[in-house]
Amino acid sequence: MPPSAPTAAHDVRLPCAKVLGAARGRAKAFRPESVVNISGMSFGSLSGNAITALNKGAALAGCLQNTGEGGLSPYHRNGGELVFQLGTAYFGCRDEHGRFSLDRLKDLVAGAPVRALEIKLSQGAKPSLGGLLPGAATWASGRSWPP
Ligand SMILES: Cc1cc2nc3c(=O)[nH]c(=O)nc-3n(C[C@H](O)[C@H](O)[C@H](O)COP(=O)(O)O)c2cc1C
């Protein structure tokens, strides 16, 4: 801000005009703190370090990080709040047969700072029918990803 502006030397908040969930009376309706947020980029397409950096940045900036469709990894748990993206492959909320599991989704959301869900109905630039990540990833514990 120019030194003469009324908000010079202050942090300037720019919350969303819309209260998410208000129109349908959701119990956890909320107004996002920022209109500028971090768009969906999956762990697997981005490294663990990159996801960690973005999540810590979201916490510092007071904005939301969209997980992308690759699931909610340990790297998403660094204090930043999340939008969980549910894509065509249901990563993070599949049952043992690979089908969508509402119970797993509920558990996932209950165990992480997920403020909203984004349902991705279709696929853009990724190969094939979507839900494919370019390669398998592992995280620090040696477990493979996506779950
Ligand atoms: C590495 C990478 C991974 C992405 N993964 C997802 C994803 O999982 N889900 C999604 O909806 N979009 C995904 N996107 C698309 C971004 O969310 C965004 O829409 C796109 O990059 C366009 O924004 P930009 O012009 O600022 O890059 C991904 C983009 C990148 C670069």
mmCIF file with all atom_site columns, C-alpha atoms and ligand atoms in Angstrom:
data_model
loop_
_atom_site.group_PDB
_atom_site.id
_atom_site.type_symbol
_atom_site.label_atom_id
_atom_site.label_alt_id
_atom_site.label_comp_id
_atom_site.label_asym_id
_atom_site.label_entity_id
_atom_site.label_seq_id
_atom_site.pdbx_PDB_ins_code
_atom_site.Cartn_x
_atom_site.Cartn_y
_atom_site.Cartn_z
_atom_site.occupancy
_atom_site.B_iso_or_equiv
_atom_site.pdbx_formal_charge
_atom_site.auth_seq_id
_atom_site.auth_comp_id
_atom_site.auth_asym_id
_atom_site.auth_atom_id
_atom_site.pdbx_PDB_model_num
ATOM   1   C CA  . MET A 1 1   ? 0.000   0.000   0.000   1.00 0.00 ? 1   MET A CA  1
ATOM   2   C CA  . PRO A 1 2   ? 1.244   3.556   -0.619  1.00 0.00 ? 2   PRO A CA  1
ATOM   3   C CA  . PRO A 1 3   ? 2.368   5.267   2.620   1.00 0.00 ? 3   PRO A CA  1
ATOM   4   C CA  . SER A 1 4   ? -0.551  7.674   2.419   1.00 0.00 ? 4   SER A CA  1
ATOM   5   C CA  . ALA A 1 5   ? -3.226  4.944   2.250   1.00 0.00 ? 5   ALA A CA  1
ATOM   6   C CA  . PRO A 1 6   ? -5.498  4.524   5.299   1.00 0.00 ? 6   PRO A CA  1
ATOM   7   C CA  . THR A 1 7   ? -4.364  0.904   5.598   1.00 0.00 ? 7   THR A CA  1
ATOM   8   C CA  . ALA A 1 8   ? -0.633  1.573   5.139   1.00 0.00 ? 8   ALA A CA  1
ATOM   9   C CA  . ALA A 1 9   ? 1.540   -0.612  7.406   1.00 0.00 ? 9   ALA A CA  1
ATOM   10  C CA  . HIS A 1 10  ? -1.486  -2.702  8.390   1.00 0.00 ? 10  HIS A CA  1
ATOM   11  C CA  . ASP A 1 11  ? -2.319  -6.245  7.381   1.00 0.00 ? 11  ASP A CA  1
ATOM   12  C CA  . VAL A 1 12  ? -5.202  -5.991  4.956   1.00 0.00 ? 12  VAL A CA  1
ATOM   13  C CA  . ARG A 1 13  ? -7.825  -8.702  5.213   1.00 0.00 ? 13  ARG A CA  1
ATOM   14  C CA  . LEU A 1 14  ? -9.757  -9.656  2.127   1.00 0.00 ? 14  LEU A CA  1
ATOM   15  C CA  . PRO A 1 15  ? -12.376 -12.214 3.148   1.00 0.00 ? 15  PRO A CA  1
ATOM   16  C CA  . CYS A 1 16  ? -14.815 -13.838 0.736   1.00 0.00 ? 16  CYS A CA  1
ATOM   17  C CA  . ALA A 1 17  ? -18.120 -12.098 0.181   1.00 0.00 ? 17  ALA A CA  1
ATOM   18  C CA  . LYS A 1 18  ? -19.827 -15.487 0.219   1.00 0.00 ? 18  LYS A CA  1
ATOM   19  C CA  . VAL A 1 19  ? -20.445 -17.604 3.304   1.00 0.00 ? 19  VAL A CA  1
ATOM   20  C CA  . LEU A 1 20  ? -19.866 -21.164 2.136   1.00 0.00 ? 20  LEU A CA  1
ATOM   21  C CA  . GLY A 1 21  ? -22.719 -23.429 3.157   1.00 0.00 ? 21  GLY A CA  1
ATOM   22  C CA  . ALA A 1 22  ? -25.025 -20.601 4.264   1.00 0.00 ? 22  ALA A CA  1
ATOM   23  C CA  . ALA A 1 23  ? -27.505 -21.000 1.419   1.00 0.00 ? 23  ALA A CA  1
ATOM   24  C CA  . ARG A 1 24  ? -28.192 -24.595 2.462   1.00 0.00 ? 24  ARG A CA  1
ATOM   25  C CA  . GLY A 1 25  ? -28.014 -23.985 6.188   1.00 0.00 ? 25  GLY A CA  1
ATOM   26  C CA  . ARG A 1 26  ? -24.940 -26.165 6.723   1.00 0.00 ? 26  ARG A CA  1
ATOM   27  C CA  . ALA A 1 27  ? -23.930 -26.628 10.351  1.00 0.00 ? 27  ALA A CA  1
ATOM   28  C CA  . LYS A 1 28  ? -20.355 -25.610 9.589   1.00 0.00 ? 28  LYS A CA  1
ATOM   29  C CA  . ALA A 1 29  ? -21.035 -22.768 7.178   1.00 0.00 ? 29  ALA A CA  1
ATOM   30  C CA  . PHE A 1 30  ? -18.153 -20.292 7.195   1.00 0.00 ? 30  PHE A CA  1
ATOM   31  C CA  . ARG A 1 31  ? -16.786 -17.235 5.463   1.00 0.00 ? 31  ARG A CA  1
ATOM   32  C CA  . PRO A 1 32  ? -13.322 -17.991 4.015   1.00 0.00 ? 32  PRO A CA  1
ATOM   33  C CA  . GLU A 1 33  ? -10.764 -15.562 5.393   1.00 0.00 ? 33  GLU A CA  1
ATOM   34  C CA  . SER A 1 34  ? -9.266  -14.857 1.995   1.00 0.00 ? 34  SER A CA  1
ATOM   35  C CA  . VAL A 1 35  ? -10.410 -14.631 -1.616  1.00 0.00 ? 35  VAL A CA  1
ATOM   36  C CA  . VAL A 1 36  ? -6.914  -15.741 -2.628  1.00 0.00 ? 36  VAL A CA  1
ATOM   37  C CA  . ASN A 1 37  ? -6.356  -19.425 -1.912  1.00 0.00 ? 37  ASN A CA  1
ATOM   38  C CA  . ILE A 1 38  ? -4.187  -22.324 -3.123  1.00 0.00 ? 38  ILE A CA  1
ATOM   39  C CA  . SER A 1 39  ? -5.697  -24.299 -5.990  1.00 0.00 ? 39  SER A CA  1
ATOM   40  C CA  . GLY A 1 40  ? -5.777  -28.101 -6.061  1.00 0.00 ? 40  GLY A CA  1
ATOM   41  C CA  . MET A 1 41  ? -2.413  -29.711 -6.711  1.00 0.00 ? 41  MET A CA  1
ATOM   42  C CA  . SER A 1 42  ? -2.147  -33.323 -5.564  1.00 0.00 ? 42  SER A CA  1
ATOM   43  C CA  . PHE A 1 43  ? 0.599   -34.863 -3.506  1.00 0.00 ? 43  PHE A CA  1
ATOM   44  C CA  . GLY A 1 44  ? 2.140   -37.197 -6.069  1.00 0.00 ? 44  GLY A CA  1
ATOM   45  C CA  . SER A 1 45  ? 2.121   -34.556 -8.764  1.00 0.00 ? 45  SER A CA  1
ATOM   46  C CA  . LEU A 1 46  ? 3.866   -32.279 -6.244  1.00 0.00 ? 46  LEU A CA  1
ATOM   47  C CA  . SER A 1 47  ? 6.502   -33.533 -3.788  1.00 0.00 ? 47  SER A CA  1
ATOM   48  C CA  . GLY A 1 48  ? 6.016   -33.825 -0.050  1.00 0.00 ? 48  GLY A CA  1
ATOM   49  C CA  . ASN A 1 49  ? 8.263   -30.805 0.460   1.00 0.00 ? 49  ASN A CA  1
ATOM   50  C CA  . ALA A 1 50  ? 6.154   -28.720 -1.911  1.00 0.00 ? 50  ALA A CA  1
ATOM   51  C CA  . ILE A 1 51  ? 2.883   -29.754 -0.231  1.00 0.00 ? 51  ILE A CA  1
ATOM   52  C CA  . THR A 1 52  ? 4.419   -29.008 3.178   1.00 0.00 ? 52  THR A CA  1
ATOM   53  C CA  . ALA A 1 53  ? 5.573   -25.571 2.032   1.00 0.00 ? 53  ALA A CA  1
ATOM   54  C CA  . LEU A 1 54  ? 2.158   -24.724 0.588   1.00 0.00 ? 54  LEU A CA  1
ATOM   55  C CA  . ASN A 1 55  ? 0.378   -25.915 3.717   1.00 0.00 ? 55  ASN A CA  1
ATOM   56  C CA  . LYS A 1 56  ? 2.623   -23.880 6.019   1.00 0.00 ? 56  LYS A CA  1
ATOM   57  C CA  . GLY A 1 57  ? 2.158   -20.920 3.693   1.00 0.00 ? 57  GLY A CA  1
ATOM   58  C CA  . ALA A 1 58  ? -1.627  -21.310 3.896   1.00 0.00 ? 58  ALA A CA  1
ATOM   59  C CA  . ALA A 1 59  ? -1.395  -21.211 7.694   1.00 0.00 ? 59  ALA A CA  1
ATOM   60  C CA  . LEU A 1 60  ? 0.745   -18.060 7.592   1.00 0.00 ? 60  LEU A CA  1
ATOM   61  C CA  . ALA A 1 61  ? -1.439  -16.332 5.032   1.00 0.00 ? 61  ALA A CA  1
ATOM   62  C CA  . GLY A 1 62  ? -4.764  -17.391 6.566   1.00 0.00 ? 62  GLY A CA  1
ATOM   63  C CA  . CYS A 1 63  ? -5.981  -18.938 3.347   1.00 0.00 ? 63  CYS A CA  1
ATOM   64  C CA  . LEU A 1 64  ? -7.151  -22.400 2.303   1.00 0.00 ? 64  LEU A CA  1
ATOM   65  C CA  . GLN A 1 65  ? -5.150  -25.106 0.538   1.00 0.00 ? 65  GLN A CA  1
ATOM   66  C CA  . ASN A 1 66  ? -7.050  -27.373 -1.835  1.00 0.00 ? 66  ASN A CA  1
ATOM   67  C CA  . THR A 1 67  ? -5.632  -30.907 -1.569  1.00 0.00 ? 67  THR A CA  1
ATOM   68  C CA  . GLY A 1 68  ? -6.190  -31.793 -5.205  1.00 0.00 ? 68  GLY A CA  1
ATOM   69  C CA  . GLU A 1 69  ? -7.612  -35.198 -5.991  1.00 0.00 ? 69  GLU A CA  1
ATOM   70  C CA  . GLY A 1 70  ? -4.633  -37.257 -4.793  1.00 0.00 ? 70  GLY A CA  1
ATOM   71  C CA  . GLY A 1 71  ? -5.876  -37.568 -1.220  1.00 0.00 ? 71  GLY A CA  1
ATOM   72  C CA  . LEU A 1 72  ? -4.911  -36.006 2.097   1.00 0.00 ? 72  LEU A CA  1
ATOM   73  C CA  . SER A 1 73  ? -1.279  -36.789 2.848   1.00 0.00 ? 73  SER A CA  1
ATOM   74  C CA  . PRO A 1 74  ? 0.763   -36.289 6.029   1.00 0.00 ? 74  PRO A CA  1
ATOM   75  C CA  . TYR A 1 75  ? 2.283   -33.236 4.303   1.00 0.00 ? 75  TYR A CA  1
ATOM   76  C CA  . HIS A 1 76  ? -1.110  -31.551 4.341   1.00 0.00 ? 76  HIS A CA  1
ATOM   77  C CA  . ARG A 1 77  ? -1.030  -31.573 8.153   1.00 0.00 ? 77  ARG A CA  1
ATOM   78  C CA  . ASN A 1 78  ? 1.198   -28.619 8.946   1.00 0.00 ? 78  ASN A CA  1
ATOM   79  C CA  . GLY A 1 79  ? -1.343  -26.194 10.327  1.00 0.00 ? 79  GLY A CA  1
ATOM   80  C CA  . GLY A 1 80  ? -2.928  -24.911 7.129   1.00 0.00 ? 80  GLY A CA  1
ATOM   81  C CA  . GLU A 1 81  ? -6.657  -25.343 6.617   1.00 0.00 ? 81  GLU A CA  1
ATOM   82  C CA  . LEU A 1 82  ? -7.852  -27.463 3.732   1.00 0.00 ? 82  LEU A CA  1
ATOM   83  C CA  . VAL A 1 83  ? -10.420 -27.938 1.028   1.00 0.00 ? 83  VAL A CA  1
ATOM   84  C CA  . PHE A 1 84  ? -10.552 -31.675 0.390   1.00 0.00 ? 84  PHE A CA  1
ATOM   85  C CA  . GLN A 1 85  ? -11.000 -32.454 -3.275  1.00 0.00 ? 85  GLN A CA  1
ATOM   86  C CA  . LEU A 1 86  ? -12.882 -35.623 -4.107  1.00 0.00 ? 86  LEU A CA  1
ATOM   87  C CA  . GLY A 1 87  ? -11.996 -36.732 -7.603  1.00 0.00 ? 87  GLY A CA  1
ATOM   88  C CA  . THR A 1 88  ? -13.037 -39.555 -9.882  1.00 0.00 ? 88  THR A CA  1
ATOM   89  C CA  . ALA A 1 89  ? -10.725 -42.090 -8.203  1.00 0.00 ? 89  ALA A CA  1
ATOM   90  C CA  . TYR A 1 90  ? -11.929 -41.300 -4.638  1.00 0.00 ? 90  TYR A CA  1
ATOM   91  C CA  . PHE A 1 91  ? -8.365  -41.210 -3.308  1.00 0.00 ? 91  PHE A CA  1
ATOM   92  C CA  . GLY A 1 92  ? -8.421  -41.083 0.476   1.00 0.00 ? 92  GLY A CA  1
ATOM   93  C CA  . CYS A 1 93  ? -11.971 -42.384 0.791   1.00 0.00 ? 93  CYS A CA  1
ATOM   94  C CA  . ARG A 1 94  ? -12.043 -45.734 -1.011  1.00 0.00 ? 94  ARG A CA  1
ATOM   95  C CA  . ASP A 1 95  ? -13.113 -49.038 0.464   1.00 0.00 ? 95  ASP A CA  1
ATOM   96  C CA  . GLU A 1 96  ? -11.080 -52.215 0.001   1.00 0.00 ? 96  GLU A CA  1
ATOM   97  C CA  . HIS A 1 97  ? -12.636 -52.686 -3.464  1.00 0.00 ? 97  HIS A CA  1
ATOM   98  C CA  . GLY A 1 98  ? -11.752 -49.189 -4.604  1.00 0.00 ? 98  GLY A CA  1
ATOM   99  C CA  . ARG A 1 99  ? -15.328 -47.929 -4.292  1.00 0.00 ? 99  ARG A CA  1
ATOM   100 C CA  . PHE A 1 100 ? -16.367 -44.681 -2.660  1.00 0.00 ? 100 PHE A CA  1
ATOM   101 C CA  . SER A 1 101 ? -16.779 -44.993 1.128   1.00 0.00 ? 101 SER A CA  1
ATOM   102 C CA  . LEU A 1 102 ? -18.763 -42.283 2.908   1.00 0.00 ? 102 LEU A CA  1
ATOM   103 C CA  . ASP A 1 103 ? -17.523 -43.603 6.271   1.00 0.00 ? 103 ASP A CA  1
ATOM   104 C CA  . ARG A 1 104 ? -13.910 -43.189 5.213   1.00 0.00 ? 104 ARG A CA  1
ATOM   105 C CA  . LEU A 1 105 ? -14.626 -39.697 3.963   1.00 0.00 ? 105 LEU A CA  1
ATOM   106 C CA  . LYS A 1 106 ? -16.236 -38.805 7.307   1.00 0.00 ? 106 LYS A CA  1
ATOM   107 C CA  . ASP A 1 107 ? -13.237 -40.208 9.225   1.00 0.00 ? 107 ASP A CA  1
ATOM   108 C CA  . LEU A 1 108 ? -10.808 -38.335 7.016   1.00 0.00 ? 108 LEU A CA  1
ATOM   109 C CA  . VAL A 1 109 ? -12.610 -35.028 7.373   1.00 0.00 ? 109 VAL A CA  1
ATOM   110 C CA  . ALA A 1 110 ? -12.983 -35.472 11.144  1.00 0.00 ? 110 ALA A CA  1
ATOM   111 C CA  . GLY A 1 111 ? -9.243  -36.069 11.547  1.00 0.00 ? 111 GLY A CA  1
ATOM   112 C CA  . ALA A 1 112 ? -7.886  -33.064 9.650   1.00 0.00 ? 112 ALA A CA  1
ATOM   113 C CA  . PRO A 1 113 ? -8.593  -29.317 9.389   1.00 0.00 ? 113 PRO A CA  1
ATOM   114 C CA  . VAL A 1 114 ? -10.882 -29.735 6.372   1.00 0.00 ? 114 VAL A CA  1
ATOM   115 C CA  . ARG A 1 115 ? -13.196 -26.725 6.052   1.00 0.00 ? 115 ARG A CA  1
ATOM   116 C CA  . ALA A 1 116 ? -14.883 -27.657 2.796   1.00 0.00 ? 116 ALA A CA  1
ATOM   117 C CA  . LEU A 1 117 ? -15.223 -30.395 0.211   1.00 0.00 ? 117 LEU A CA  1
ATOM   118 C CA  . GLU A 1 118 ? -14.797 -29.902 -3.506  1.00 0.00 ? 118 GLU A CA  1
ATOM   119 C CA  . ILE A 1 119 ? -16.283 -32.563 -5.736  1.00 0.00 ? 119 ILE A CA  1
ATOM   120 C CA  . LYS A 1 120 ? -14.495 -32.807 -9.052  1.00 0.00 ? 120 LYS A CA  1
ATOM   121 C CA  . LEU A 1 121 ? -16.952 -34.200 -11.573 1.00 0.00 ? 121 LEU A CA  1
ATOM   122 C CA  . SER A 1 122 ? -14.680 -34.452 -14.561 1.00 0.00 ? 122 SER A CA  1
ATOM   123 C CA  . GLN A 1 123 ? -11.094 -34.533 -15.612 1.00 0.00 ? 123 GLN A CA  1
ATOM   124 C CA  . GLY A 1 124 ? -9.053  -31.920 -17.367 1.00 0.00 ? 124 GLY A CA  1
ATOM   125 C CA  . ALA A 1 125 ? -5.519  -32.320 -18.585 1.00 0.00 ? 125 ALA A CA  1
ATOM   126 C CA  . LYS A 1 126 ? -4.464  -35.581 -16.952 1.00 0.00 ? 126 LYS A CA  1
ATOM   127 C CA  . PRO A 1 127 ? -4.164  -38.797 -18.970 1.00 0.00 ? 127 PRO A CA  1
ATOM   128 C CA  . SER A 1 128 ? -6.901  -41.348 -19.685 1.00 0.00 ? 128 SER A CA  1
ATOM   129 C CA  . LEU A 1 129 ? -10.159 -41.243 -17.688 1.00 0.00 ? 129 LEU A CA  1
ATOM   130 C CA  . GLY A 1 130 ? -8.593  -39.251 -14.901 1.00 0.00 ? 130 GLY A CA  1
ATOM   131 C CA  . GLY A 1 131 ? -7.720  -40.169 -11.354 1.00 0.00 ? 131 GLY A CA  1
ATOM   132 C CA  . LEU A 1 132 ? -4.297  -41.222 -12.618 1.00 0.00 ? 132 LEU A CA  1
ATOM   133 C CA  . LEU A 1 133 ? -1.173  -39.761 -11.183 1.00 0.00 ? 133 LEU A CA  1
ATOM   134 C CA  . PRO A 1 134 ? 1.994   -39.838 -13.279 1.00 0.00 ? 134 PRO A CA  1
ATOM   135 C CA  . GLY A 1 135 ? 3.793   -42.172 -10.869 1.00 0.00 ? 135 GLY A CA  1
ATOM   136 C CA  . ALA A 1 136 ? 3.681   -43.781 -7.468  1.00 0.00 ? 136 ALA A CA  1
ATOM   137 C CA  . ALA A 1 137 ? 4.958   -41.652 -4.615  1.00 0.00 ? 137 ALA A CA  1
ATOM   138 C CA  . THR A 1 138 ? 6.169   -42.566 -1.171  1.00 0.00 ? 138 THR A CA  1
ATOM   139 C CA  . TRP A 1 139 ? 6.215   -40.517 1.956   1.00 0.00 ? 139 TRP A CA  1
ATOM   140 C CA  . ALA A 1 140 ? 8.763   -40.365 4.730   1.00 0.00 ? 140 ALA A CA  1
ATOM   141 C CA  . SER A 1 141 ? 7.486   -43.512 6.454   1.00 0.00 ? 141 SER A CA  1
ATOM   142 C CA  . GLY A 1 142 ? 8.112   -45.476 3.232   1.00 0.00 ? 142 GLY A CA  1
ATOM   143 C CA  . ARG A 1 143 ? 4.393   -46.055 2.602   1.00 0.00 ? 143 ARG A CA  1
ATOM   144 C CA  . SER A 1 144 ? 3.218   -45.740 -0.974  1.00 0.00 ? 144 SER A CA  1
ATOM   145 C CA  . TRP A 1 145 ? 0.757   -43.177 -2.285  1.00 0.00 ? 145 TRP A CA  1
ATOM   146 C CA  . PRO A 1 146 ? -2.083  -42.762 -3.109  1.00 0.00 ? 146 PRO A CA  1
ATOM   147 C CA  . PRO A 1 147 ? -3.857  -44.916 -0.493  1.00 0.00 ? 147 PRO A CA  1
HETATM 148 C C1  . LIG B 2 .   ? 1.163   -29.983 -10.378 1.00 0.00 ? 1   LIG B C1  1
HETATM 149 C C2  . LIG B 2 .   ? -0.304  -29.671 -10.571 1.00 0.00 ? 1   LIG B C2  1
HETATM 150 C C3  . LIG B 2 .   ? -1.250  -30.538 -10.049 1.00 0.00 ? 1   LIG B C3  1
HETATM 151 C C4  . LIG B 2 .   ? -2.613  -30.273 -10.193 1.00 0.00 ? 1   LIG B C4  1
HETATM 152 N N1  . LIG B 2 .   ? -3.534  -31.120 -9.627  1.00 0.00 ? 1   LIG B N1  1
HETATM 153 C C5  . LIG B 2 .   ? -4.847  -30.811 -9.694  1.00 0.00 ? 1   LIG B C5  1
HETATM 154 C C6  . LIG B 2 .   ? -5.804  -31.614 -9.027  1.00 0.00 ? 1   LIG B C6  1
HETATM 155 O O1  . LIG B 2 .   ? -5.487  -32.624 -8.382  1.00 0.00 ? 1   LIG B O1  1
HETATM 156 N N2  . LIG B 2 .   ? -7.097  -31.241 -9.122  1.00 0.00 ? 1   LIG B N2  1
HETATM 157 C C7  . LIG B 2 .   ? -7.505  -30.137 -9.835  1.00 0.00 ? 1   LIG B C7  1
HETATM 158 O O2  . LIG B 2 .   ? -8.710  -29.850 -9.879  1.00 0.00 ? 1   LIG B O2  1
HETATM 159 N N3  . LIG B 2 .   ? -6.609  -29.353 -10.467 1.00 0.00 ? 1   LIG B N3  1
HETATM 160 C C8  . LIG B 2 .   ? -5.306  -29.666 -10.413 1.00 0.00 ? 1   LIG B C8  1
HETATM 161 N N4  . LIG B 2 .   ? -4.402  -28.844 -11.027 1.00 0.00 ? 1   LIG B N4  1
HETATM 162 C C9  . LIG B 2 .   ? -4.891  -27.643 -11.727 1.00 0.00 ? 1   LIG B C9  1
HETATM 163 C C10 . LIG B 2 .   ? -4.756  -26.399 -10.826 1.00 0.00 ? 1   LIG B C10 1
HETATM 164 O O3  . LIG B 2 .   ? -5.614  -26.503 -9.676  1.00 0.00 ? 1   LIG B O3  1
HETATM 165 C C11 . LIG B 2 .   ? -5.127  -25.122 -11.581 1.00 0.00 ? 1   LIG B C11 1
HETATM 166 O O4  . LIG B 2 .   ? -6.470  -25.139 -11.940 1.00 0.00 ? 1   LIG B O4  1
HETATM 167 C C12 . LIG B 2 .   ? -4.339  -24.973 -12.835 1.00 0.00 ? 1   LIG B C12 1
HETATM 168 O O5  . LIG B 2 .   ? -2.972  -25.141 -12.535 1.00 0.00 ? 1   LIG B O5  1
HETATM 169 C C13 . LIG B 2 .   ? -4.584  -23.591 -13.497 1.00 0.00 ? 1   LIG B C13 1
HETATM 170 O O6  . LIG B 2 .   ? -4.133  -22.551 -12.671 1.00 0.00 ? 1   LIG B O6  1
HETATM 171 P P1  . LIG B 2 .   ? -2.789  -21.751 -13.065 1.00 0.00 ? 1   LIG B P1  1
HETATM 172 O O7  . LIG B 2 .   ? -3.053  -21.136 -14.388 1.00 0.00 ? 1   LIG B O7  1
HETATM 173 O O8  . LIG B 2 .   ? -2.640  -20.743 -11.947 1.00 0.00 ? 1   LIG B O8  1
HETATM 174 O O9  . LIG B 2 .   ? -1.668  -22.773 -13.081 1.00 0.00 ? 1   LIG B O9  1
HETATM 175 C C14 . LIG B 2 .   ? -3.036  -29.115 -10.898 1.00 0.00 ? 1   LIG B C14 1
HETATM 176 C C15 . LIG B 2 .   ? -2.074  -28.255 -11.416 1.00 0.00 ? 1   LIG B C15 1
HETATM 177 C C16 . LIG B 2 .   ? -0.744  -28.516 -11.265 1.00 0.00 ? 1   LIG B C16 1
HETATM 178 C C17 . LIG B 2 .   ? 0.269   -27.563 -11.863 1.00 0.00 ? 1   LIG B C17 1
#
